[in-house]
PDB file of C-alpha atoms in Angstrom:
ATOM      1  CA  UNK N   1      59.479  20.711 -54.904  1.00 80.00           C
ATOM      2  CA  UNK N   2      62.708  20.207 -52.960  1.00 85.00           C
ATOM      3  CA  UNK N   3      66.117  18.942 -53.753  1.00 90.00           C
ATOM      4  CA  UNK N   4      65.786  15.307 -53.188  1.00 92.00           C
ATOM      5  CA  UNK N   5      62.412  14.942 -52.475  1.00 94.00           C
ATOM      6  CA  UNK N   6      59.834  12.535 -54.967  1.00 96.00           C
ATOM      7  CA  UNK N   7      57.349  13.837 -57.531  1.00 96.00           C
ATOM      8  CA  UNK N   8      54.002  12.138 -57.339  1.00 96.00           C
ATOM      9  CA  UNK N   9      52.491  12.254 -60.314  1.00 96.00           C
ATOM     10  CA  UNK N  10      48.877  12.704 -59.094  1.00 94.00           C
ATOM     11  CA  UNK N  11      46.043  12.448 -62.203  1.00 91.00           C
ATOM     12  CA  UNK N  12      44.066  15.830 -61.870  1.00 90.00           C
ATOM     13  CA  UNK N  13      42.710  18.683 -63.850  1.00 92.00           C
ATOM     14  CA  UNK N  14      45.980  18.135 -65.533  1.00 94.00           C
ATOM     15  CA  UNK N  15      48.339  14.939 -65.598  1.00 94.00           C
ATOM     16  CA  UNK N  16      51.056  15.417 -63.172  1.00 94.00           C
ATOM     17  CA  UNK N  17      52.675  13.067 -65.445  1.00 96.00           C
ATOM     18  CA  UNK N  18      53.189  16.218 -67.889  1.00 96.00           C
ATOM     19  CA  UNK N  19      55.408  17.389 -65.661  1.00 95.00           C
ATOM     20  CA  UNK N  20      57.766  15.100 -64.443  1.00 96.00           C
ATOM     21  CA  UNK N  21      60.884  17.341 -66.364  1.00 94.00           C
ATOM     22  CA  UNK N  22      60.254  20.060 -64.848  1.00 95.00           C
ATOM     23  CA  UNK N  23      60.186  18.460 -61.140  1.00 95.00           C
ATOM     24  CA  UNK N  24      63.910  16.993 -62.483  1.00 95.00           C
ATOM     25  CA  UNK N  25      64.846  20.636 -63.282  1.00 94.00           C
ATOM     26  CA  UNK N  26      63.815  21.539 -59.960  1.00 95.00           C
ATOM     27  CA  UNK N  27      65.993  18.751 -58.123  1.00 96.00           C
ATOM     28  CA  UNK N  28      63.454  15.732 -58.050  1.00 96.00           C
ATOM     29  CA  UNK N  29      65.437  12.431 -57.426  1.00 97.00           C
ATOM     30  CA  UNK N  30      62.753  10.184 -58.213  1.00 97.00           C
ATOM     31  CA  UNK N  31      59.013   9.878 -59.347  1.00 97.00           C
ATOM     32  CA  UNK N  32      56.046   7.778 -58.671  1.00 97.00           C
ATOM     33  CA  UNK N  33      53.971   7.192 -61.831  1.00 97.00           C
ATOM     34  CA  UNK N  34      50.466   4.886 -63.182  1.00 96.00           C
ATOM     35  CA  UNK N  35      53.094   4.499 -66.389  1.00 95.00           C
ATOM     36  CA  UNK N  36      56.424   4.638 -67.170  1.00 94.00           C
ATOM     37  CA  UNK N  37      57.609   8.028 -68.766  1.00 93.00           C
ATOM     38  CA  UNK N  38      60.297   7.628 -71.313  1.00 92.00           C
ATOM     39  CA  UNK N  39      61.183  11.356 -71.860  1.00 89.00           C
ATOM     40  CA  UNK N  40      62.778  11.531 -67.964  1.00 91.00           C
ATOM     41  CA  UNK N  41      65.810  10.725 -66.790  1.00 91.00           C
ATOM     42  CA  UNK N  42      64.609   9.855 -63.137  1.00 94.00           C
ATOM     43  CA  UNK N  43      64.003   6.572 -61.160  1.00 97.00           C
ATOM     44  CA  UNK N  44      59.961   6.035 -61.238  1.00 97.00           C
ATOM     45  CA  UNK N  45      58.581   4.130 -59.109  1.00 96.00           C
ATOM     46  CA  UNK N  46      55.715   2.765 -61.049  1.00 96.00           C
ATOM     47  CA  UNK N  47      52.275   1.507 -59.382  1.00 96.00           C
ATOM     48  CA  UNK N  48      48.982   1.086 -61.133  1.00 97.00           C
ATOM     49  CA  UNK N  49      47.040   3.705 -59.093  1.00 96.00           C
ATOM     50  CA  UNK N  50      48.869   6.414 -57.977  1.00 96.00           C
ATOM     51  CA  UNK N  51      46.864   8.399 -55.551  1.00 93.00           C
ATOM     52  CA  UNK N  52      46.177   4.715 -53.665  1.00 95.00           C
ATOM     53  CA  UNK N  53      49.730   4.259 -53.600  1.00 96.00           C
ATOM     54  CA  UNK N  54      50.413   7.697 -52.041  1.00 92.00           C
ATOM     55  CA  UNK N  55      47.276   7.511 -49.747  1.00 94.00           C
ATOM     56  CA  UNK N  56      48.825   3.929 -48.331  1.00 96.00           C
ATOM     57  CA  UNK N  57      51.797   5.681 -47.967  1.00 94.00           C
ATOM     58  CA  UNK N  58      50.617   8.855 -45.841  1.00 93.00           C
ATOM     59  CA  UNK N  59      48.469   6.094 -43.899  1.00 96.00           C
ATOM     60  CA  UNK N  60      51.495   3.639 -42.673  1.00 96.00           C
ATOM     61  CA  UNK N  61      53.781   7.044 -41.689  1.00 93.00           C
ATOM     62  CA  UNK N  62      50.559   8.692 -39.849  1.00 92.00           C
ATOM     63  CA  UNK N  63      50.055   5.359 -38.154  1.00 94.00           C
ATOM     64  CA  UNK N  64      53.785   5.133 -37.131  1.00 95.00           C
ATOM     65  CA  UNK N  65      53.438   8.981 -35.578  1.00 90.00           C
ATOM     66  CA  UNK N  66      53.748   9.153 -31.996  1.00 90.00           C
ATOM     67  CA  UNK N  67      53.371  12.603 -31.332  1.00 86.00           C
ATOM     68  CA  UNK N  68      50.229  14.600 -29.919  1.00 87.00           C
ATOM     69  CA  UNK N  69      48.217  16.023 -32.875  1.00 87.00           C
ATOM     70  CA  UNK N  70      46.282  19.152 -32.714  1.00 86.00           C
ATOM     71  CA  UNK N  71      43.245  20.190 -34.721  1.00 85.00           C
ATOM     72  CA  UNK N  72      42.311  23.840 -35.111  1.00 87.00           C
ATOM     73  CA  UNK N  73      38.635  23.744 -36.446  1.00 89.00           C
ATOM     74  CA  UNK N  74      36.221  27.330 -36.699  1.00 87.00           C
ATOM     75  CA  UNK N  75      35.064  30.056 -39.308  1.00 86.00           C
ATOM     76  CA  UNK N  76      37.643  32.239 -38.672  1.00 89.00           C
ATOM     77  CA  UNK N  77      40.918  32.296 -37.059  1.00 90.00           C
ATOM     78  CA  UNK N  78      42.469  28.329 -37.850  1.00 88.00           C
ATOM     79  CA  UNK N  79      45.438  29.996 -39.656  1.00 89.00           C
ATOM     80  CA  UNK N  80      46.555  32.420 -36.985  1.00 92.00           C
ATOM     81  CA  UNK N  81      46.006  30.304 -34.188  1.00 91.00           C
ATOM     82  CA  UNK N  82      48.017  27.329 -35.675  1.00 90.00           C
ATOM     83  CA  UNK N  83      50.986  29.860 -35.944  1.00 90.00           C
ATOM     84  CA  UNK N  84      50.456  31.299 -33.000  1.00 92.00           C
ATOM     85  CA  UNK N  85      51.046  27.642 -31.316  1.00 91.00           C
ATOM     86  CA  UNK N  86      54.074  26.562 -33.436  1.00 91.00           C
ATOM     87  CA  UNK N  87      55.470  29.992 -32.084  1.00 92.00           C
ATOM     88  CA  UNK N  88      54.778  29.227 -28.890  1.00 92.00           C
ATOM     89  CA  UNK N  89      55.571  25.853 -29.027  1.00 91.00           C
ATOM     90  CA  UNK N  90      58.559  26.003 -30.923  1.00 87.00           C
ATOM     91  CA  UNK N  91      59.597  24.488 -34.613  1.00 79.00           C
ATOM     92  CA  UNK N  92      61.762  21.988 -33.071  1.00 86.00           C
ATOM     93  CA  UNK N  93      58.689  20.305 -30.943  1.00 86.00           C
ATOM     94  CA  UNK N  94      55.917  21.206 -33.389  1.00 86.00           C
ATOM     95  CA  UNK N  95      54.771  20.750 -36.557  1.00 82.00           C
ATOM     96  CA  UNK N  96      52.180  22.830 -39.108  1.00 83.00           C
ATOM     97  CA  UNK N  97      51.925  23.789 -42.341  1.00 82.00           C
ATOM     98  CA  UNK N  98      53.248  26.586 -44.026  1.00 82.00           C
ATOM     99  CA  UNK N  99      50.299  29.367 -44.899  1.00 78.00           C
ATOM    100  CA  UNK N 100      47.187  27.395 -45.457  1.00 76.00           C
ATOM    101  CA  UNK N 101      44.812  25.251 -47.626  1.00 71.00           C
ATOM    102  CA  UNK N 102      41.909  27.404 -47.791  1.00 68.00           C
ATOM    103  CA  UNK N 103      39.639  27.882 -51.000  1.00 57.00           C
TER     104      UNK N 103
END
């Protein structure tokens, strides 16, 4: 979490609604909730399904993307090679995710 940026507070193993004081410790200006949550100070943006509402929100920025994406499938390798083309590339031109997602 970011200065400024949103907490979404996605329903998993544990409620990310548990934590919506700790994302305004760490500089959260706002959250999206399924309910409001009276113990925090911040704006929520409430919506009844939470992970729909984040989903539709990913969707209408991904459709308004213009650049050239690049996928980086394989057993081995995805990680290094997707740094070795934002180094290549540059981080002004290209985008990728810090580390990775792996299990």
């Amino acid at each position: 979490m970011e200065s400024g940026e949103m907490f979404v507070a996605v329903r998993a193993e544990r409620d990310g609604h548990d934590f919506i004081r700790d994302a305004a410790r760490l500089g959260a200006s706002s959250a999206m909730v399924d309910h409001f949550v009276a113990e925090s100070d911040l704006p929520q943006l409430r919506t009844p399904d939470v992970g729909e509402a984040f989903l539709r929100i990913a969707h209408m920025h991904r459709s308004n993307f213009k650049g050239k994406i690049v996928g980086v499938t394989g057993s081995c390798g995805k990680t290094s090679t997707k740094d070795a083309l934002q180094l290549l590339l540059g981080p002004d031109t290209c985008l990728a995710t810090d580390g990775n997602f792996n299990n």
